[in-house]
């Protein structure tokens, strides 16, 4: 694989808590999905790859540069787009003012060109009609799209997105998928999400992080295949299943070790992920 | 439908240089255009599309132009480039609220000094005001770009120092004016300046080791305790301005601390480029 970003043995501690315990990850052009439960270390890893947090151990190489040096970090930041989990934008700014502010920080000095770029990215996320509206008056989904817009400034070569679809409605999520797949044609994208269907729909590769270490790297079909022979449907709940829930058709979908004669079905990425994480939430209704 | 059409040359003139037509003719052409599709087509053909697009873009840009707050406008007037002024002007410490607070603090110190008949309150409080101002520039909730701003080329020591200078300059100016109003401070009225600089630059340097709040609190408490102890020892027989803290030794020590903190800041400037320096 021709990696454009790489982390080798990256570790990070916060006091006694180990957030990352030696993570190896390679990112290639296209979209890599990052899955993991809350507290798995996804946000810490993303912050390290976005150059906003230094690793305690290990090496990081982004776009062929070392972000551990001032010059390398500056060069990476000039080609980077980053959507943090909590954008924390100034709510008295309008959508335009916020993205314009970030554009200035991204060295868009010439006002006319900068404003054109701000309008372009806000249009990309479908916010052209509310550019002048104060962020505090926008819905949660619109605010998320404002945050996505700033990450797209300047067509970055490396785009790091922490839960970009949180708060987006189904139509907005589909539009986001369309947008992101176009961006990924020319960039390397790392997408952290809890939405396994986004991973299945968008990603070339997927990495699963558990307890601060990488537990799976492969394609979405590879992840789904982890649940081969472990997903079955039945009219009744099987208490021995690792997980079971009633589907819209009124059948119970099970994950775990199937009983003999069970009606096996093709697993999804979500099934593979749940199998890997060993989720034992019990029977879900 | 009308059968009369405006003269072609008038339509072309209307399209290309409307400012050269007298008002009556312009109104007449305008009214006619509303009812006549053929003349509208002539105007459309004569219009310089590129010029109209440029004009429209200028109008849109003027509408979208972010609102500049007072500090930002002042910085531009002082010669700072508008984009830099926007970034620096967003500093919370520069906001009117902070400046008003600083002014109130200074006024309170003056009032207290007058009541007590001494310079103690002003000299003790004045160095703490710039210390607080610097701390406020780190307030995470007030960073307009949030965490995303940290991943930009602009983030780092350069931005922190620009914001610190921008917030310290008006703060020192306010305090200097307040110092002039002190009844008991004359030639020694500026003796708070070096301690104020030492505390504010020191807090920046210390923030590369510990949290900003910890650094600020430690220095503020340390300053008050120092002045208190020295006053107890030396100041029983005179005003606090005559103690060693505000004497030659104290001033030289403060100057040395400013230099030492500046050096530490330079050596550890890279820490400001990441989230290692936290509120």
Coordinates of C-alpha atoms in Angstrom, one line a residue:
Chain A
X1 CA 0.0 0.0 0.0
X2 CA 1.2 3.5 -0.9
X3 CA 0.7 5.2 2.5
X4 CA 0.3 8.9 2.7
X5 CA 0.0 8.9 6.5
X6 CA 1.5 6.5 8.9
X7 CA 1.7 5.9 12.7
X8 CA 4.1 3.4 14.1
X9 CA 3.9 2.4 17.8
X10 CA 2.1 5.6 18.7
X11 CA 1.3 5.7 22.5
X12 CA -0.3 8.4 24.5
X13 CA -1.0 8.7 28.2
X14 CA -3.1 11.2 30.2
X15 CA -1.8 10.8 33.8
X16 CA -2.3 7.2 34.7
X17 CA -4.7 6.5 31.9
X18 CA -3.4 4.9 28.7
X19 CA -5.3 6.4 25.8
X20 CA -3.2 4.7 23.1
X21 CA -1.0 1.8 23.7
X22 CA 1.2 1.4 20.6
X23 CA -1.0 2.0 17.5
X24 CA 0.2 1.1 14.0
X25 CA -1.9 2.5 11.2
X26 CA -1.3 3.3 7.5
X27 CA -3.6 5.6 5.5
X28 CA -3.7 5.5 1.7
X29 CA -5.6 7.7 -0.7
X30 CA -9.3 7.1 -0.4
X31 CA -11.4 6.8 2.8
X32 CA -10.3 4.8 5.9
X33 CA -13.0 4.3 8.5
X34 CA -12.0 4.3 12.2
X35 CA -14.4 2.4 14.4
X36 CA -14.4 1.8 18.1
X37 CA -16.5 2.2 21.2
X38 CA -16.4 5.4 23.3
X39 CA -13.1 5.6 25.1
X40 CA -11.3 3.4 22.6
X41 CA -8.8 6.2 21.8
X42 CA -10.2 7.3 18.5
X43 CA -10.3 11.0 19.3
X44 CA -6.8 10.9 20.7
X45 CA -5.4 9.1 17.6
X46 CA -7.2 11.7 15.4
X47 CA -5.8 14.6 17.3
X48 CA -2.3 13.1 17.0
X49 CA -2.7 12.6 13.2
X50 CA -4.2 16.2 13.0
X51 CA -1.0 17.5 14.6
X52 CA -2.8 19.1 17.5
X53 CA -1.5 16.6 20.1
X54 CA 2.0 15.1 20.2
X55 CA 2.5 11.4 20.8
X56 CA 4.4 10.3 23.9
X57 CA 6.0 7.4 22.0
X58 CA 6.2 6.2 18.4
X59 CA 6.6 7.9 15.1
X60 CA 4.1 9.7 12.9
X61 CA 4.6 10.5 9.2
X62 CA 2.0 12.6 7.4
X63 CA 2.2 13.4 3.7
X64 CA 5.9 12.3 3.8
X65 CA 6.6 14.9 6.5
X66 CA 7.4 14.7 10.2
X67 CA 4.8 16.6 12.2
X68 CA 7.1 16.4 15.3
X69 CA 9.3 19.1 13.9
X70 CA 8.1 22.8 13.6
X71 CA 8.8 22.9 9.9
X72 CA 7.2 19.5 9.2
X73 CA 4.1 20.4 11.3
X74 CA 3.7 23.7 9.5
X75 CA 4.0 22.0 6.1
X76 CA 1.4 19.3 7.1
X77 CA -1.0 21.9 8.4
X78 CA -0.9 23.7 5.1
X79 CA -2.3 20.5 3.4
X80 CA -4.6 19.3 6.2
X81 CA -8.3 19.6 6.9
X82 CA -9.5 18.7 10.4
X83 CA -13.0 18.3 11.8
X84 CA -12.8 17.9 15.6
X85 CA -15.5 16.1 17.5
X86 CA -16.4 19.3 19.3
X87 CA -15.8 22.2 17.0
X88 CA -16.4 24.7 19.8
X89 CA -17.0 27.6 17.3
X90 CA -17.8 31.0 18.4
X91 CA -21.6 31.1 18.4
X92 CA -21.9 34.8 17.8
X93 CA -20.2 34.4 14.5
X94 CA -22.2 33.8 11.4
X95 CA -21.5 30.6 9.4
X96 CA -19.6 32.8 6.9
X97 CA -17.6 34.6 9.6
X98 CA -16.6 31.3 11.3
X99 CA -15.3 29.7 8.1
X100 CA -13.7 33.0 7.0
X101 CA -11.9 33.1 10.4
X102 CA -10.5 29.6 9.9
X103 CA -9.6 30.4 6.4
X104 CA -7.5 33.3 7.7
X105 CA -5.8 30.9 10.1
X106 CA -5.2 28.7 7.0
X107 CA -3.2 31.5 5.4
X108 CA -5.8 32.7 2.9
X109 CA -4.6 36.2 3.0
X110 CA -6.2 37.8 -0.1
X111 CA -9.7 38.7 0.9
X112 CA -11.5 38.2 -2.4
X113 CA -10.0 34.8 -3.0
X114 CA -10.7 33.8 0.6
X115 CA -14.3 34.9 0.5
X116 CA -14.8 32.9 -2.8
X117 CA -13.3 29.9 -1.1
X118 CA -15.5 30.3 2.0
X119 CA -18.6 30.6 -0.3
X120 CA -17.5 27.5 -2.2
X121 CA -17.1 25.2 0.8
X122 CA -20.3 26.5 2.4
X123 CA -22.1 25.7 -0.9
X124 CA -20.6 22.2 -0.9
X125 CA -22.3 21.5 2.4
X126 CA -25.5 23.1 1.2
X127 CA -25.5 26.2 3.4
X128 CA -25.3 28.9 0.8
X129 CA -28.7 30.2 1.9
X130 CA -27.7 30.7 5.6
X131 CA -24.2 32.0 5.2
X132 CA -25.0 35.2 7.1
X133 CA -27.0 33.5 9.8
X134 CA -25.5 33.5 13.3
X135 CA -24.3 30.0 14.2
X136 CA -26.3 30.0 17.4
X137 CA -29.5 30.3 15.3
X138 CA -28.6 27.2 13.2
X139 CA -29.8 23.7 13.9
X140 CA -27.4 21.1 15.2
X141 CA -27.1 19.5 11.8
X142 CA -26.4 22.8 10.2
X143 CA -23.7 23.6 12.7
X144 CA -22.1 20.3 12.0
X145 CA -22.1 21.2 8.3
X146 CA -20.5 24.5 9.1
X147 CA -17.8 22.6 10.9
X148 CA -17.4 20.2 7.9
X149 CA -17.1 23.2 5.6
X150 CA -14.1 24.7 7.4
X151 CA -12.3 21.3 7.1
X152 CA -12.8 21.4 3.3
X153 CA -11.1 24.8 2.9
X154 CA -8.4 24.6 0.2
X155 CA -9.1 21.0 -0.9
X156 CA -6.8 19.4 1.7
X157 CA -4.6 16.4 0.8
X158 CA -5.3 14.9 4.1
X159 CA -8.7 15.2 5.7
X160 CA -9.3 14.0 9.3
X161 CA -12.9 13.9 10.4
X162 CA -14.1 13.0 13.9
X163 CA -17.8 11.8 13.7
X164 CA -18.8 14.1 10.9
X165 CA -22.3 12.6 10.5
X166 CA -23.3 13.1 14.1
X167 CA -26.4 15.2 14.1
X168 CA -27.0 15.0 10.4
X169 CA -30.4 13.8 9.2
X170 CA -30.6 10.8 6.7
X171 CA -30.8 13.1 3.6
X172 CA -27.9 15.2 4.9
X173 CA -25.9 12.0 5.6
X174 CA -26.4 10.8 2.0
X175 CA -25.4 14.2 0.6
X176 CA -22.3 14.1 2.9
X177 CA -21.4 10.6 1.5
X178 CA -21.7 12.0 -2.0
X179 CA -19.4 14.9 -1.1
X180 CA -16.9 12.8 0.8
X181 CA -16.6 10.3 -2.0
X182 CA -15.8 13.1 -4.4
X183 CA -13.2 14.5 -2.0
X184 CA -11.6 11.1 -1.5
X185 CA -11.0 10.8 -5.3
X186 CA -8.1 13.2 -4.8
X187 CA -7.3 13.1 -1.0
X188 CA -6.6 10.8 1.9
X189 CA -9.5 10.7 4.3
X190 CA -9.7 9.3 7.8
X191 CA -13.2 9.1 9.1
X192 CA -14.0 8.3 12.7
X193 CA -17.6 7.2 13.2
X194 CA -20.0 5.1 15.1
X195 CA -22.1 4.6 11.9
X196 CA -21.1 1.3 10.5
X197 CA -23.3 1.8 7.5
X198 CA -21.3 4.9 6.6
X199 CA -18.2 2.7 6.8
X200 CA -19.8 0.1 4.6
X201 CA -21.0 2.7 2.1
X202 CA -17.9 4.9 1.9
X203 CA -14.6 3.3 3.1
X204 CA -12.0 1.4 1.2
X205 CA -10.4 0.3 4.5
X206 CA -11.5 0.1 8.1
X207 CA -9.5 0.1 11.3
X208 CA -11.1 -1.0 14.6
X209 CA -9.6 0.5 17.8
X210 CA -10.3 -1.2 21.1
X211 CA -8.8 -0.1 24.4
X212 CA -6.2 2.0 22.7
X213 CA -4.9 -0.6 20.4
X214 CA -5.7 -1.7 16.8
X215 CA -7.7 -4.9 16.7
X216 CA -8.6 -5.0 13.1
X217 CA -7.3 -3.6 9.8
X218 CA -8.9 -4.6 6.5
X219 CA -11.7 -3.9 4.1
X220 CA -15.3 -3.5 5.1
X221 CA -16.2 -6.9 3.6
X222 CA -13.3 -8.4 5.6
X223 CA -14.7 -6.9 8.8
X224 CA -18.2 -8.2 7.9
X225 CA -16.7 -11.6 7.2
X226 CA -15.6 -11.9 10.9
X227 CA -19.2 -12.7 11.6
X228 CA -19.6 -15.4 8.9
X229 CA -21.5 -18.2 10.3
X230 CA -22.4 -16.2 13.4
X231 CA -25.5 -14.3 12.4
X232 CA -28.9 -16.0 12.2
X233 CA -32.6 -15.2 12.2
X234 CA -35.2 -16.8 14.2
X235 CA -38.8 -16.2 15.3
X236 CA -37.8 -16.4 18.9
X237 CA -35.0 -15.0 20.9
X238 CA -32.1 -17.4 21.7
X239 CA -30.8 -16.5 25.2
X240 CA -27.4 -18.1 24.3
X241 CA -26.8 -15.4 21.6
X242 CA -24.2 -12.7 22.2
X243 CA -26.6 -10.1 20.9
X244 CA -30.2 -10.3 19.6
X245 CA -32.7 -7.8 18.4
X246 CA -36.1 -7.7 16.8
X247 CA -35.9 -6.5 13.2
X248 CA -38.5 -4.4 11.4
X249 CA -39.9 -7.7 9.9
X250 CA -40.7 -9.0 13.3
X251 CA -37.9 -11.6 13.2
X252 CA -35.1 -11.8 15.8
X253 CA -31.6 -11.2 14.4
X254 CA -28.9 -13.0 16.5
X255 CA -25.1 -12.7 16.7
X256 CA -23.1 -15.4 18.5
X257 CA -22.6 -19.1 18.2
X258 CA -25.6 -20.4 16.3
X259 CA -27.5 -23.5 17.3
X260 CA -27.5 -26.3 14.9
X261 CA -30.0 -25.8 12.1
X262 CA -30.1 -22.1 12.6
X263 CA -31.1 -20.0 9.6
X264 CA -27.8 -18.2 8.9
X265 CA -27.8 -14.9 7.1
X266 CA -25.1 -12.8 5.4
X267 CA -23.3 -10.6 8.0
X268 CA -23.0 -6.9 7.7
X269 CA -20.1 -4.6 8.7
X270 CA -22.0 -3.9 11.9
X271 CA -22.3 -7.7 12.6
X272 CA -18.5 -8.0 12.1
X273 CA -17.8 -5.1 14.3
X274 CA -20.0 -6.3 17.1
X275 CA -18.5 -9.8 16.8
X276 CA -15.0 -8.2 17.1
X277 CA -15.8 -6.0 20.0
X278 CA -17.5 -8.9 21.8
X279 CA -20.4 -6.7 22.7
X280 CA -22.6 -8.4 25.2
X281 CA -25.4 -5.9 25.7
X282 CA -27.9 -8.7 26.1
X283 CA -31.1 -9.0 24.3
X284 CA -32.2 -5.8 22.6
X285 CA -35.8 -5.2 21.7
Chain B
X1 CA -48.1 44.5 -26.0
X2 CA -46.3 47.7 -27.1
X3 CA -45.3 48.2 -30.7
X4 CA -42.9 51.1 -29.9
X5 CA -39.3 50.4 -29.1
X6 CA -36.7 52.5 -27.4
X7 CA -33.9 53.7 -29.7
X8 CA -31.1 51.1 -29.9
X9 CA -28.4 53.6 -29.0
X10 CA -30.3 54.6 -25.9
X11 CA -30.6 50.9 -24.9
X12 CA -26.9 50.2 -25.4
X13 CA -26.0 53.3 -23.4
X14 CA -28.4 52.2 -20.7
X15 CA -26.7 48.8 -20.6
X16 CA -23.1 49.9 -20.7
X17 CA -22.9 53.3 -19.0
X18 CA -26.1 54.1 -17.3
X19 CA -24.4 56.8 -15.3
X20 CA -24.1 58.9 -18.5
X21 CA -27.9 59.0 -19.1
X22 CA -30.0 61.7 -17.6
X23 CA -32.5 60.6 -14.9
X24 CA -35.7 61.3 -17.0
X25 CA -34.4 59.2 -19.9
X26 CA -33.2 56.4 -17.6
X27 CA -36.6 56.2 -15.9
X28 CA -38.3 56.2 -19.2
X29 CA -36.1 53.3 -20.5
X30 CA -36.6 51.4 -17.3
X31 CA -40.4 51.7 -17.4
X32 CA -40.4 50.6 -21.1
X33 CA -38.2 47.6 -20.4
X34 CA -40.7 46.2 -17.9
X35 CA -43.2 45.9 -20.7
X36 CA -41.0 45.1 -23.7
X37 CA -39.3 41.8 -24.1
X38 CA -37.6 42.8 -27.3
X39 CA -35.9 45.8 -25.7
X40 CA -34.9 43.7 -22.7
X41 CA -33.2 41.3 -25.2
X42 CA -31.3 44.3 -26.7
X43 CA -30.1 45.4 -23.3
X44 CA -29.1 41.9 -22.3
X45 CA -27.0 41.5 -25.4
X46 CA -25.4 44.9 -24.9
X47 CA -24.5 44.1 -21.3
X48 CA -21.0 43.3 -20.4
X49 CA -21.6 40.0 -18.6
X50 CA -18.2 39.8 -17.1
X51 CA -18.5 43.3 -15.7
X52 CA -21.9 42.6 -14.3
X53 CA -20.6 39.4 -12.6
X54 CA -17.7 41.3 -11.1
X55 CA -20.1 44.0 -9.8
X56 CA -22.4 41.3 -8.4
X57 CA -19.5 39.6 -6.8
X58 CA -18.5 42.9 -5.2
X59 CA -22.0 43.4 -3.8
X60 CA -22.1 39.8 -2.4
X61 CA -18.7 40.3 -0.9
X62 CA -19.7 43.5 0.7
X63 CA -22.8 41.8 2.2
X64 CA -20.8 38.8 3.4
X65 CA -17.9 40.9 4.8
X66 CA -17.6 39.9 8.5
X67 CA -18.5 42.5 11.0
X68 CA -15.4 44.0 12.6
X69 CA -15.5 44.7 16.3
X70 CA -14.0 47.7 17.9
X71 CA -10.6 46.2 18.8
X72 CA -10.3 44.9 15.2
X73 CA -11.1 48.3 13.7
X74 CA -8.6 49.9 16.0
X75 CA -5.9 47.4 15.1
X76 CA -6.5 48.1 11.4
X77 CA -6.3 51.8 12.0
X78 CA -2.9 51.2 13.8
X79 CA -1.7 49.6 10.6
X80 CA -2.2 45.9 11.2
X81 CA -3.3 43.9 8.1
X82 CA -7.1 43.2 8.2
X83 CA -6.7 39.4 8.3
X84 CA -4.3 39.6 11.2
X85 CA -6.5 42.2 12.9
X86 CA -9.4 39.8 12.6
X87 CA -7.5 37.0 14.3
X88 CA -6.0 39.2 17.0
X89 CA -9.2 41.2 17.5
X90 CA -11.1 38.0 18.3
X91 CA -9.0 37.7 21.5
X92 CA -11.3 37.8 24.5
X93 CA -8.9 39.9 26.5
X94 CA -9.3 42.7 23.9
X95 CA -13.0 42.8 24.2
X96 CA -14.7 45.8 25.8
X97 CA -15.8 43.8 28.7
X98 CA -12.2 43.0 29.6
X99 CA -11.0 46.6 29.1
X100 CA -13.9 47.8 31.2
X101 CA -13.0 45.3 33.9
X102 CA -9.4 46.4 33.9
X103 CA -10.5 50.0 34.1
X104 CA -12.8 49.2 37.0
X105 CA -10.0 47.3 38.8
X106 CA -7.7 50.3 38.4
X107 CA -10.5 52.6 39.6
X108 CA -11.1 50.4 42.6
X109 CA -7.4 50.3 43.4
X110 CA -7.3 54.1 43.3
X111 CA -10.3 54.5 45.4
X112 CA -8.9 52.0 48.0
X113 CA -5.6 53.8 48.0
X114 CA -7.3 57.2 48.6
X115 CA -9.4 55.7 51.4
X116 CA -6.4 54.1 53.0
X117 CA -4.2 57.1 52.3
X118 CA -1.6 54.9 50.8
X119 CA -0.5 53.4 47.5
X120 CA -0.6 49.8 48.7
X121 CA -3.7 48.6 46.9
X122 CA -2.8 50.0 43.5
X123 CA 0.8 48.8 43.6
X124 CA -0.3 45.3 44.7
X125 CA -3.2 45.0 42.3
X126 CA -1.8 46.7 39.2
X127 CA 0.7 43.9 38.3
X128 CA -2.1 41.3 38.6
X129 CA -4.3 42.9 35.9
X130 CA -2.0 42.1 33.0
X131 CA -1.5 38.7 34.5
X132 CA -5.2 38.1 34.3
X133 CA -5.4 39.6 30.8
X134 CA -2.8 37.1 29.5
X135 CA -4.6 34.2 31.1
X136 CA -7.9 35.3 29.4
X137 CA -6.3 35.0 26.0
X138 CA -6.1 31.3 26.5
X139 CA -9.7 30.8 27.5
X140 CA -10.7 27.8 25.3
X141 CA -14.4 28.7 25.1
X142 CA -13.4 32.0 23.6
X143 CA -11.2 30.7 20.8
X144 CA -13.4 31.5 17.8
X145 CA -11.9 28.7 15.7
X146 CA -12.2 26.1 18.5
X147 CA -10.0 23.0 18.2
X148 CA -10.0 23.2 14.5
X149 CA -7.9 26.4 14.8
X150 CA -5.1 24.5 16.5
X151 CA -4.6 22.4 13.3
X152 CA -4.0 25.4 11.1
X153 CA -0.6 26.9 10.0
X154 CA -1.4 30.1 12.0
X155 CA -1.6 28.3 15.4
X156 CA 1.3 28.5 17.7
X157 CA 3.6 30.8 19.6
X158 CA 3.3 33.6 17.0
X159 CA -0.4 33.9 17.5
X160 CA -0.2 33.6 21.3
X161 CA 2.4 36.4 21.4
X162 CA 0.5 38.7 19.1
X163 CA -2.6 38.2 21.2
X164 CA -0.7 38.8 24.4
X165 CA 0.9 42.0 23.1
X166 CA -2.5 43.1 21.8
X167 CA -4.1 42.6 25.2
X168 CA -1.2 43.9 27.3
X169 CA -0.7 47.1 25.4
X170 CA -4.2 48.6 26.3
X171 CA -4.0 47.1 29.7
X172 CA -0.8 48.8 30.6
X173 CA -2.1 52.0 29.0
X174 CA -5.2 51.9 31.3
X175 CA -3.1 51.2 34.3
X176 CA -0.6 53.9 33.5
X177 CA -3.4 56.4 33.3
X178 CA -4.7 55.1 36.6
X179 CA -1.2 55.4 38.1
X180 CA -1.0 59.1 37.1
X181 CA -4.2 59.6 39.0
X182 CA -2.7 58.2 42.2
X183 CA -2.3 61.0 44.8
X184 CA 0.6 59.4 46.5
X185 CA 2.5 58.0 43.5
X186 CA 4.8 60.5 41.7
X187 CA 8.1 59.5 40.3
X188 CA 7.6 56.0 41.6
X189 CA 4.2 55.6 40.0
X190 CA 5.6 53.3 37.3
X191 CA 7.1 50.8 39.8
X192 CA 4.3 48.3 39.1
X193 CA 5.3 48.0 35.5
X194 CA 8.2 45.6 35.7
X195 CA 6.5 43.4 38.2
X196 CA 3.5 43.4 35.9
X197 CA 5.7 42.4 33.0
X198 CA 7.5 39.8 35.0
X199 CA 4.2 38.2 36.1
X200 CA 2.6 38.3 32.6
X201 CA 5.6 37.0 30.6
X202 CA 6.3 34.6 33.5
X203 CA 2.8 33.2 33.2
X204 CA 3.3 32.5 29.5
X205 CA 6.6 30.7 30.2
X206 CA 5.1 28.8 33.1
X207 CA 2.1 27.8 31.0
X208 CA 4.4 25.6 28.9
X209 CA 5.0 23.5 32.0
X210 CA 1.6 23.5 33.8
X211 CA -2.0 24.5 33.0
X212 CA -2.6 28.2 32.4
X213 CA -4.9 28.4 35.4
X214 CA -2.3 26.8 37.6
X215 CA 0.4 29.1 36.4
X216 CA -1.7 32.2 36.8
X217 CA -3.0 31.3 40.2
X218 CA 0.5 30.4 41.4
X219 CA 2.0 33.6 40.3
X220 CA -0.8 35.7 41.6
X221 CA -0.8 34.1 45.0
X222 CA 3.0 34.2 45.0
X223 CA 3.0 37.9 44.2
X224 CA 0.5 38.8 46.9
X225 CA 2.3 36.7 49.5
X226 CA 5.7 38.2 48.6
X227 CA 4.5 41.7 48.9
X228 CA 2.6 40.9 52.1
X229 CA 5.6 39.3 53.7
X230 CA 8.0 42.0 52.7
X231 CA 5.6 44.7 53.8
X232 CA 5.3 43.0 57.2
X233 CA 9.1 43.0 57.5
X234 CA 10.0 46.3 55.9
X235 CA 6.9 48.3 55.5
X236 CA 5.9 48.9 59.1
X237 CA 7.5 52.3 59.1
X238 CA 6.5 53.5 55.6
X239 CA 4.4 52.9 52.5
X240 CA 4.6 49.7 50.5
X241 CA 6.2 51.7 47.6
X242 CA 9.3 52.1 49.8
X243 CA 9.7 48.3 50.4
X244 CA 12.4 46.3 48.7
X245 CA 9.9 44.8 46.2
X246 CA 9.4 48.3 44.6
X247 CA 12.9 49.5 45.3
X248 CA 15.9 49.2 43.0
X249 CA 16.6 45.6 44.0
X250 CA 13.0 44.6 43.4
X251 CA 13.0 46.4 40.0
X252 CA 16.2 44.8 38.9
X253 CA 15.0 41.4 40.0
X254 CA 11.7 41.9 38.1
X255 CA 13.7 42.9 35.0
X256 CA 15.9 39.8 35.3
X257 CA 12.8 37.7 35.6
X258 CA 11.3 39.2 32.4
X259 CA 14.5 38.3 30.6
X260 CA 14.6 34.8 32.0
X261 CA 10.9 34.2 31.2
X262 CA 11.4 35.5 27.7
X263 CA 14.3 33.1 27.2
X264 CA 12.3 30.2 28.5
X265 CA 9.4 31.2 26.3
X266 CA 11.7 31.2 23.3
X267 CA 13.1 27.8 24.1
X268 CA 9.7 26.2 24.7
X269 CA 7.7 28.1 22.1
X270 CA 6.9 24.9 20.2
X271 CA 4.6 23.9 23.0
X272 CA 2.1 26.5 21.9
X273 CA 1.7 24.7 18.6
X274 CA -0.3 21.9 20.1
X275 CA -2.9 21.3 22.8
X276 CA -0.1 20.8 25.4
X277 CA -0.7 24.4 26.6
X278 CA -4.2 24.1 28.1
X279 CA -6.5 26.4 30.1

